[in-house]
Amino acid sequence: RISTILKENGESSNSFEMQFVVYRNYDAPADMLLQTSTWESKPENLRNFMESIKADYGWGNEAIEIGLAHVNKETEKGSVSQVILIGDAPANTKQEVTEKREDLENGLGEDYWKKTKLFSNPTYYEDELAHLKEYSIPVHTFYVDQKAQQNFLQIATITEGRCEKLDINSQRGSSQLTDLVSEEVLRKVGGLKGGVLVEAYRAKFSKSYTS
């Protein structure tokens, strides 16, 4: 859909790439804590990645501080322009980060994490948000459970992103998610024409729904 709108408005359909990131919590081993696709402009490659993923672990609060830890890094072809965060639980507090990394009963223990390549040092979501704000990278947050609303609103507000509820249990959930993601990509890719591209998308694809 994004490529169609870009083509119809005289823009290159390959002017953007997306990467999917799946994050869990410290009861997961390092290779499952953070899983990432490659940067892609072809939707079928992202679909293949997601078909290999299943929900697992969790431990109450999701490890959002891990999910945000690497988004300000440059990619091979440019830099990250925005983040779209979808989740059902708030970020770990600093105390929870420490306790969950040290937990040997339900987790793997701090000695294990210190020996990992990516997670040897603990991260905290507010520190990562400061980096995102410094680089003017907005985080658009979509919570699927009410318990995440306050934290997701905070994340979006700090980075000047948008925050909305995503009803994944309704028939309209898939369409809502598609529209929300597509609009934010077009808004960013289009630059000064972003608003025009969003309106073109809505005219062609969007169905009315209540946020």
PDB file of C-alpha atoms in Angstrom:
ATOM      1  CA  ARG A   1       0.000   0.000   0.000  1.00  0.00           C
ATOM      2  CA  ILE A   2       2.788   2.403   0.871  1.00  0.00           C
ATOM      3  CA  SER A   3       4.594   1.644  -2.386  1.00  0.00           C
ATOM      4  CA  THR A   4       1.384   2.167  -4.366  1.00  0.00           C
ATOM      5  CA  ILE A   5       0.782   5.609  -2.880  1.00  0.00           C
ATOM      6  CA  LEU A   6       4.398   6.617  -3.454  1.00  0.00           C
ATOM      7  CA  LYS A   7       4.266   5.536  -7.107  1.00  0.00           C
ATOM      8  CA  GLU A   8       0.957   7.298  -7.742  1.00  0.00           C
ATOM      9  CA  ASN A   9       2.394  10.528  -6.344  1.00  0.00           C
ATOM     10  CA  GLY A  10       5.639  10.484  -8.293  1.00  0.00           C
ATOM     11  CA  GLU A  11       7.846   9.142  -5.516  1.00  0.00           C
ATOM     12  CA  SER A  12      10.176   6.141  -5.542  1.00  0.00           C
ATOM     13  CA  SER A  13       8.575   3.018  -4.063  1.00  0.00           C
ATOM     14  CA  ASN A  14      11.995   2.026  -2.697  1.00  0.00           C
ATOM     15  CA  SER A  15      12.544   5.245  -0.762  1.00  0.00           C
ATOM     16  CA  PHE A  16      12.067   3.546   2.600  1.00  0.00           C
ATOM     17  CA  GLU A  17      12.960   0.362   4.436  1.00  0.00           C
ATOM     18  CA  MET A  18      11.462  -1.261   7.514  1.00  0.00           C
ATOM     19  CA  GLN A  19      12.938  -3.522  10.134  1.00  0.00           C
ATOM     20  CA  PHE A  20      10.893  -5.646  12.530  1.00  0.00           C
ATOM     21  CA  VAL A  21      12.199  -6.095  16.081  1.00  0.00           C
ATOM     22  CA  VAL A  22      10.733  -8.596  18.542  1.00  0.00           C
ATOM     23  CA  TYR A  23      11.648  -8.137  22.197  1.00  0.00           C
ATOM     24  CA  ARG A  24      11.042 -10.238  25.273  1.00  0.00           C
ATOM     25  CA  ASN A  25      12.228 -10.145  28.880  1.00  0.00           C
ATOM     26  CA  TYR A  26      15.152 -11.409  30.943  1.00  0.00           C
ATOM     27  CA  ASP A  27      13.689 -14.875  31.412  1.00  0.00           C
ATOM     28  CA  ALA A  28      14.531 -15.419  27.727  1.00  0.00           C
ATOM     29  CA  PRO A  29      18.015 -16.450  26.564  1.00  0.00           C
ATOM     30  CA  ALA A  30      20.105 -13.879  24.724  1.00  0.00           C
ATOM     31  CA  ASP A  31      19.223 -15.165  21.246  1.00  0.00           C
ATOM     32  CA  MET A  32      15.522 -14.793  22.035  1.00  0.00           C
ATOM     33  CA  LEU A  33      15.617 -11.574  24.040  1.00  0.00           C
ATOM     34  CA  LEU A  34      15.916  -9.465  20.906  1.00  0.00           C
ATOM     35  CA  GLN A  35      15.212 -10.796  17.421  1.00  0.00           C
ATOM     36  CA  THR A  36      15.499  -8.558  14.372  1.00  0.00           C
ATOM     37  CA  SER A  37      14.741  -8.861  10.704  1.00  0.00           C
ATOM     38  CA  THR A  38      17.016  -7.374   8.089  1.00  0.00           C
ATOM     39  CA  TRP A  39      16.145  -3.921   6.719  1.00  0.00           C
ATOM     40  CA  GLU A  40      13.651  -4.553   3.943  1.00  0.00           C
ATOM     41  CA  SER A  41      11.600  -2.773   1.304  1.00  0.00           C
ATOM     42  CA  LYS A  42       9.959  -6.039   0.219  1.00  0.00           C
ATOM     43  CA  PRO A  43       6.959  -6.991   2.390  1.00  0.00           C
ATOM     44  CA  GLU A  44       7.272 -10.712   1.662  1.00  0.00           C
ATOM     45  CA  ASN A  45      10.657 -10.816   3.419  1.00  0.00           C
ATOM     46  CA  LEU A  46       9.196  -9.197   6.523  1.00  0.00           C
ATOM     47  CA  ARG A  47       6.278 -11.620   6.399  1.00  0.00           C
ATOM     48  CA  ASN A  48       8.688 -14.559   6.294  1.00  0.00           C
ATOM     49  CA  PHE A  49      10.473 -13.214   9.353  1.00  0.00           C
ATOM     50  CA  MET A  50       7.247 -12.790  11.319  1.00  0.00           C
ATOM     51  CA  GLU A  51       6.070 -16.278  10.402  1.00  0.00           C
ATOM     52  CA  SER A  52       9.148 -17.638  12.195  1.00  0.00           C
ATOM     53  CA  ILE A  53       8.236 -15.783  15.417  1.00  0.00           C
ATOM     54  CA  LYS A  54       6.025 -16.974  18.242  1.00  0.00           C
ATOM     55  CA  ALA A  55       5.047 -15.287  21.485  1.00  0.00           C
ATOM     56  CA  ASP A  56       7.040 -16.668  24.403  1.00  0.00           C
ATOM     57  CA  TYR A  57       8.555 -15.675  27.740  1.00  0.00           C
ATOM     58  CA  GLY A  58       7.359 -12.234  28.895  1.00  0.00           C
ATOM     59  CA  TRP A  59       7.661 -12.209  32.703  1.00  0.00           C
ATOM     60  CA  GLY A  60       4.959  -9.592  33.221  1.00  0.00           C
ATOM     61  CA  ASN A  61       6.655  -6.455  31.904  1.00  0.00           C
ATOM     62  CA  GLU A  62       8.186  -6.493  28.444  1.00  0.00           C
ATOM     63  CA  ALA A  63      11.835  -5.502  28.066  1.00  0.00           C
ATOM     64  CA  ILE A  64      11.173  -2.249  26.241  1.00  0.00           C
ATOM     65  CA  GLU A  65      14.537  -0.875  27.315  1.00  0.00           C
ATOM     66  CA  ILE A  66      16.122  -3.502  25.072  1.00  0.00           C
ATOM     67  CA  GLY A  67      13.760  -2.800  22.205  1.00  0.00           C
ATOM     68  CA  LEU A  68      14.761   0.851  22.163  1.00  0.00           C
ATOM     69  CA  ALA A  69      18.448   0.400  22.837  1.00  0.00           C
ATOM     70  CA  HIS A  70      19.652   0.244  19.253  1.00  0.00           C
ATOM     71  CA  VAL A  71      17.302   2.429  17.244  1.00  0.00           C
ATOM     72  CA  ASN A  72      19.611   5.434  17.111  1.00  0.00           C
ATOM     73  CA  LYS A  73      22.305   3.479  15.289  1.00  0.00           C
ATOM     74  CA  GLU A  74      22.914   4.209  11.615  1.00  0.00           C
ATOM     75  CA  THR A  75      21.915   1.594   9.083  1.00  0.00           C
ATOM     76  CA  GLU A  76      23.946   0.780   5.994  1.00  0.00           C
ATOM     77  CA  LYS A  77      21.867   3.148   3.857  1.00  0.00           C
ATOM     78  CA  GLY A  78      20.993   5.894   6.291  1.00  0.00           C
ATOM     79  CA  SER A  79      19.620   6.449   9.756  1.00  0.00           C
ATOM     80  CA  VAL A  80      16.488   5.470  11.617  1.00  0.00           C
ATOM     81  CA  SER A  81      13.782   8.084  11.118  1.00  0.00           C
ATOM     82  CA  GLN A  82      11.077   6.749  13.438  1.00  0.00           C
ATOM     83  CA  VAL A  83      10.076   3.850  15.649  1.00  0.00           C
ATOM     84  CA  ILE A  84       6.665   2.199  15.888  1.00  0.00           C
ATOM     85  CA  LEU A  85       6.271   0.392  19.212  1.00  0.00           C
ATOM     86  CA  ILE A  86       3.476  -2.118  19.820  1.00  0.00           C
ATOM     87  CA  GLY A  87       3.113  -3.884  23.150  1.00  0.00           C
ATOM     88  CA  ASP A  88       0.874  -5.000  25.988  1.00  0.00           C
ATOM     89  CA  ALA A  89       2.931  -4.111  29.063  1.00  0.00           C
ATOM     90  CA  PRO A  90       4.910  -1.133  30.399  1.00  0.00           C
ATOM     91  CA  ALA A  91       8.688  -1.011  30.451  1.00  0.00           C
ATOM     92  CA  ASN A  92      10.720  -2.485  33.274  1.00  0.00           C
ATOM     93  CA  THR A  93      11.557  -0.078  36.073  1.00  0.00           C
ATOM     94  CA  LYS A  94      15.235   0.293  36.974  1.00  0.00           C
ATOM     95  CA  GLN A  95      14.675  -1.942  39.975  1.00  0.00           C
ATOM     96  CA  GLU A  96      13.000  -4.576  37.783  1.00  0.00           C
ATOM     97  CA  VAL A  97      15.887  -4.475  35.323  1.00  0.00           C
ATOM     98  CA  THR A  98      18.328  -5.231  38.138  1.00  0.00           C
ATOM     99  CA  GLU A  99      16.173  -7.867  39.815  1.00  0.00           C
ATOM    100  CA  LYS A 100      15.295  -9.712  36.613  1.00  0.00           C
ATOM    101  CA  ARG A 101      18.876  -9.768  35.381  1.00  0.00           C
ATOM    102  CA  GLU A 102      20.012 -11.177  38.740  1.00  0.00           C
ATOM    103  CA  ASP A 103      17.152 -13.676  39.131  1.00  0.00           C
ATOM    104  CA  LEU A 104      18.421 -17.281  39.040  1.00  0.00           C
ATOM    105  CA  GLU A 105      15.107 -18.941  39.870  1.00  0.00           C
ATOM    106  CA  ASN A 106      13.120 -17.696  36.875  1.00  0.00           C
ATOM    107  CA  GLY A 107      15.913 -16.182  34.824  1.00  0.00           C
ATOM    108  CA  LEU A 108      19.543 -16.746  33.932  1.00  0.00           C
ATOM    109  CA  GLY A 109      21.428 -14.521  36.380  1.00  0.00           C
ATOM    110  CA  GLU A 110      23.643 -11.462  35.999  1.00  0.00           C
ATOM    111  CA  ASP A 111      26.769 -13.565  35.370  1.00  0.00           C
ATOM    112  CA  TYR A 112      25.076 -14.929  32.257  1.00  0.00           C
ATOM    113  CA  TRP A 113      24.111 -11.484  30.956  1.00  0.00           C
ATOM    114  CA  LYS A 114      27.555 -10.012  31.586  1.00  0.00           C
ATOM    115  CA  LYS A 115      29.029 -12.587  29.202  1.00  0.00           C
ATOM    116  CA  THR A 116      26.627 -11.804  26.337  1.00  0.00           C
ATOM    117  CA  LYS A 117      27.653  -9.647  23.398  1.00  0.00           C
ATOM    118  CA  LEU A 118      24.682  -7.268  23.250  1.00  0.00           C
ATOM    119  CA  PHE A 119      23.393  -7.275  26.825  1.00  0.00           C
ATOM    120  CA  SER A 120      26.496  -7.208  29.011  1.00  0.00           C
ATOM    121  CA  ASN A 121      25.463  -3.790  30.334  1.00  0.00           C
ATOM    122  CA  PRO A 122      21.908  -3.162  31.584  1.00  0.00           C
ATOM    123  CA  THR A 123      19.822  -0.589  29.751  1.00  0.00           C
ATOM    124  CA  TYR A 124      16.895   1.509  30.924  1.00  0.00           C
ATOM    125  CA  TYR A 125      14.156   2.889  28.716  1.00  0.00           C
ATOM    126  CA  GLU A 126      14.283   6.502  29.965  1.00  0.00           C
ATOM    127  CA  ASP A 127      18.003   6.697  29.193  1.00  0.00           C
ATOM    128  CA  GLU A 128      17.342   5.365  25.689  1.00  0.00           C
ATOM    129  CA  LEU A 129      14.496   7.823  25.189  1.00  0.00           C
ATOM    130  CA  ALA A 130      16.941  10.649  25.918  1.00  0.00           C
ATOM    131  CA  HIS A 131      19.078   9.436  22.996  1.00  0.00           C
ATOM    132  CA  LEU A 132      16.049   9.211  20.742  1.00  0.00           C
ATOM    133  CA  LYS A 133      15.007  12.736  21.648  1.00  0.00           C
ATOM    134  CA  GLU A 134      18.550  13.972  20.990  1.00  0.00           C
ATOM    135  CA  TYR A 135      18.392  12.507  17.474  1.00  0.00           C
ATOM    136  CA  SER A 136      14.792  13.734  16.942  1.00  0.00           C
ATOM    137  CA  ILE A 137      13.526  10.178  16.423  1.00  0.00           C
ATOM    138  CA  PRO A 138       9.825   9.919  17.335  1.00  0.00           C
ATOM    139  CA  VAL A 139       8.428   6.746  18.878  1.00  0.00           C
ATOM    140  CA  HIS A 140       4.801   6.115  17.944  1.00  0.00           C
ATOM    141  CA  THR A 141       3.318   3.804  20.555  1.00  0.00           C
ATOM    142  CA  PHE A 142       0.315   1.510  20.267  1.00  0.00           C
ATOM    143  CA  TYR A 143      -0.792  -0.291  23.413  1.00  0.00           C
ATOM    144  CA  VAL A 144      -2.916  -3.433  23.200  1.00  0.00           C
ATOM    145  CA  ASP A 145      -3.603  -3.625  26.941  1.00  0.00           C
ATOM    146  CA  GLN A 146      -4.700  -0.811  29.227  1.00  0.00           C
ATOM    147  CA  LYS A 147      -1.871  -1.478  31.689  1.00  0.00           C
ATOM    148  CA  ALA A 148       0.617  -0.178  29.110  1.00  0.00           C
ATOM    149  CA  GLN A 149      -1.259   3.046  28.331  1.00  0.00           C
ATOM    150  CA  GLN A 150       0.414   5.401  30.807  1.00  0.00           C
ATOM    151  CA  ASN A 151       3.951   4.259  30.020  1.00  0.00           C
ATOM    152  CA  PHE A 152       3.391   4.212  26.256  1.00  0.00           C
ATOM    153  CA  LEU A 153       1.905   7.705  26.401  1.00  0.00           C
ATOM    154  CA  GLN A 154       5.009   8.870  28.277  1.00  0.00           C
ATOM    155  CA  ILE A 155       7.306   7.325  25.660  1.00  0.00           C
ATOM    156  CA  ALA A 156       5.399   8.943  22.795  1.00  0.00           C
ATOM    157  CA  THR A 157       5.191  12.328  24.524  1.00  0.00           C
ATOM    158  CA  ILE A 158       8.910  12.507  25.298  1.00  0.00           C
ATOM    159  CA  THR A 159       9.845  11.749  21.683  1.00  0.00           C
ATOM    160  CA  GLU A 160       6.976  13.762  20.125  1.00  0.00           C
ATOM    161  CA  GLY A 161       5.303  10.676  18.713  1.00  0.00           C
ATOM    162  CA  ARG A 162       1.666   9.594  18.720  1.00  0.00           C
ATOM    163  CA  CYS A 163       0.038   7.167  21.146  1.00  0.00           C
ATOM    164  CA  GLU A 164      -3.108   5.175  20.412  1.00  0.00           C
ATOM    165  CA  LYS A 165      -4.908   2.079  21.594  1.00  0.00           C
ATOM    166  CA  LEU A 166      -4.733  -0.876  19.233  1.00  0.00           C
ATOM    167  CA  ASP A 167      -7.625  -3.311  19.454  1.00  0.00           C
ATOM    168  CA  ILE A 168      -6.118  -6.518  18.107  1.00  0.00           C
ATOM    169  CA  ASN A 169      -9.086  -8.612  19.249  1.00  0.00           C
ATOM    170  CA  SER A 170     -11.600  -6.934  16.969  1.00  0.00           C
ATOM    171  CA  GLN A 171     -12.113  -7.629  13.291  1.00  0.00           C
ATOM    172  CA  ARG A 172     -10.947  -4.119  12.497  1.00  0.00           C
ATOM    173  CA  GLY A 173      -7.662  -4.549  14.390  1.00  0.00           C
ATOM    174  CA  SER A 174      -5.640  -5.675  11.374  1.00  0.00           C
ATOM    175  CA  SER A 175      -6.945  -2.823   9.224  1.00  0.00           C
ATOM    176  CA  GLN A 176      -6.326  -0.313  12.001  1.00  0.00           C
ATOM    177  CA  LEU A 177      -2.729  -1.441  12.439  1.00  0.00           C
ATOM    178  CA  THR A 178      -2.112  -1.406   8.687  1.00  0.00           C
ATOM    179  CA  ASP A 179      -3.482   2.121   8.394  1.00  0.00           C
ATOM    180  CA  LEU A 180      -1.586   3.460  11.413  1.00  0.00           C
ATOM    181  CA  VAL A 181       1.772   2.074  10.307  1.00  0.00           C
ATOM    182  CA  SER A 182       1.303   3.040   6.659  1.00  0.00           C
ATOM    183  CA  GLU A 183       0.309   6.604   7.496  1.00  0.00           C
ATOM    184  CA  GLU A 184       3.310   7.177   9.753  1.00  0.00           C
ATOM    185  CA  VAL A 185       5.721   5.798   7.145  1.00  0.00           C
ATOM    186  CA  LEU A 186       4.205   7.981   4.414  1.00  0.00           C
ATOM    187  CA  ARG A 187       4.182  11.022   6.688  1.00  0.00           C
ATOM    188  CA  LYS A 188       7.919  10.634   7.302  1.00  0.00           C
ATOM    189  CA  VAL A 189       8.991   9.519   3.831  1.00  0.00           C
ATOM    190  CA  GLY A 190       7.047  12.317   2.176  1.00  0.00           C
ATOM    191  CA  GLY A 191       8.736  15.161   4.035  1.00  0.00           C
ATOM    192  CA  LEU A 192       6.892  18.339   3.065  1.00  0.00           C
ATOM    193  CA  LYS A 193       4.487  16.191   1.030  1.00  0.00           C
ATOM    194  CA  GLY A 194       3.852  13.862   3.945  1.00  0.00           C
ATOM    195  CA  GLY A 195       0.400  15.240   4.678  1.00  0.00           C
ATOM    196  CA  VAL A 196      -0.594  14.944   1.029  1.00  0.00           C
ATOM    197  CA  LEU A 197       0.538  11.318   0.899  1.00  0.00           C
ATOM    198  CA  VAL A 198      -1.386  10.471   4.054  1.00  0.00           C
ATOM    199  CA  GLU A 199      -4.556  11.992   2.609  1.00  0.00           C
ATOM    200  CA  ALA A 200      -4.014  10.070  -0.629  1.00  0.00           C
ATOM    201  CA  TYR A 201      -3.642   6.869   1.381  1.00  0.00           C
ATOM    202  CA  ARG A 202      -6.802   7.498   3.357  1.00  0.00           C
ATOM    203  CA  ALA A 203      -8.773   8.233   0.202  1.00  0.00           C
ATOM    204  CA  LYS A 204      -7.626   4.997  -1.413  1.00  0.00           C
ATOM    205  CA  PHE A 205      -7.384   2.487   1.421  1.00  0.00           C
ATOM    206  CA  SER A 206      -8.618   3.609   4.820  1.00  0.00           C
ATOM    207  CA  LYS A 207     -11.899   2.491   6.326  1.00  0.00           C
ATOM    208  CA  SER A 208     -13.441   4.484   9.118  1.00  0.00           C
ATOM    209  CA  TYR A 209     -12.749   3.219  12.621  1.00  0.00           C
ATOM    210  CA  THR A 210     -12.793   4.638  16.097  1.00  0.00           C
ATOM    211  CA  SER A 211      -9.394   5.017  17.771  1.00  0.00           C
TER     212      SER A 211
END
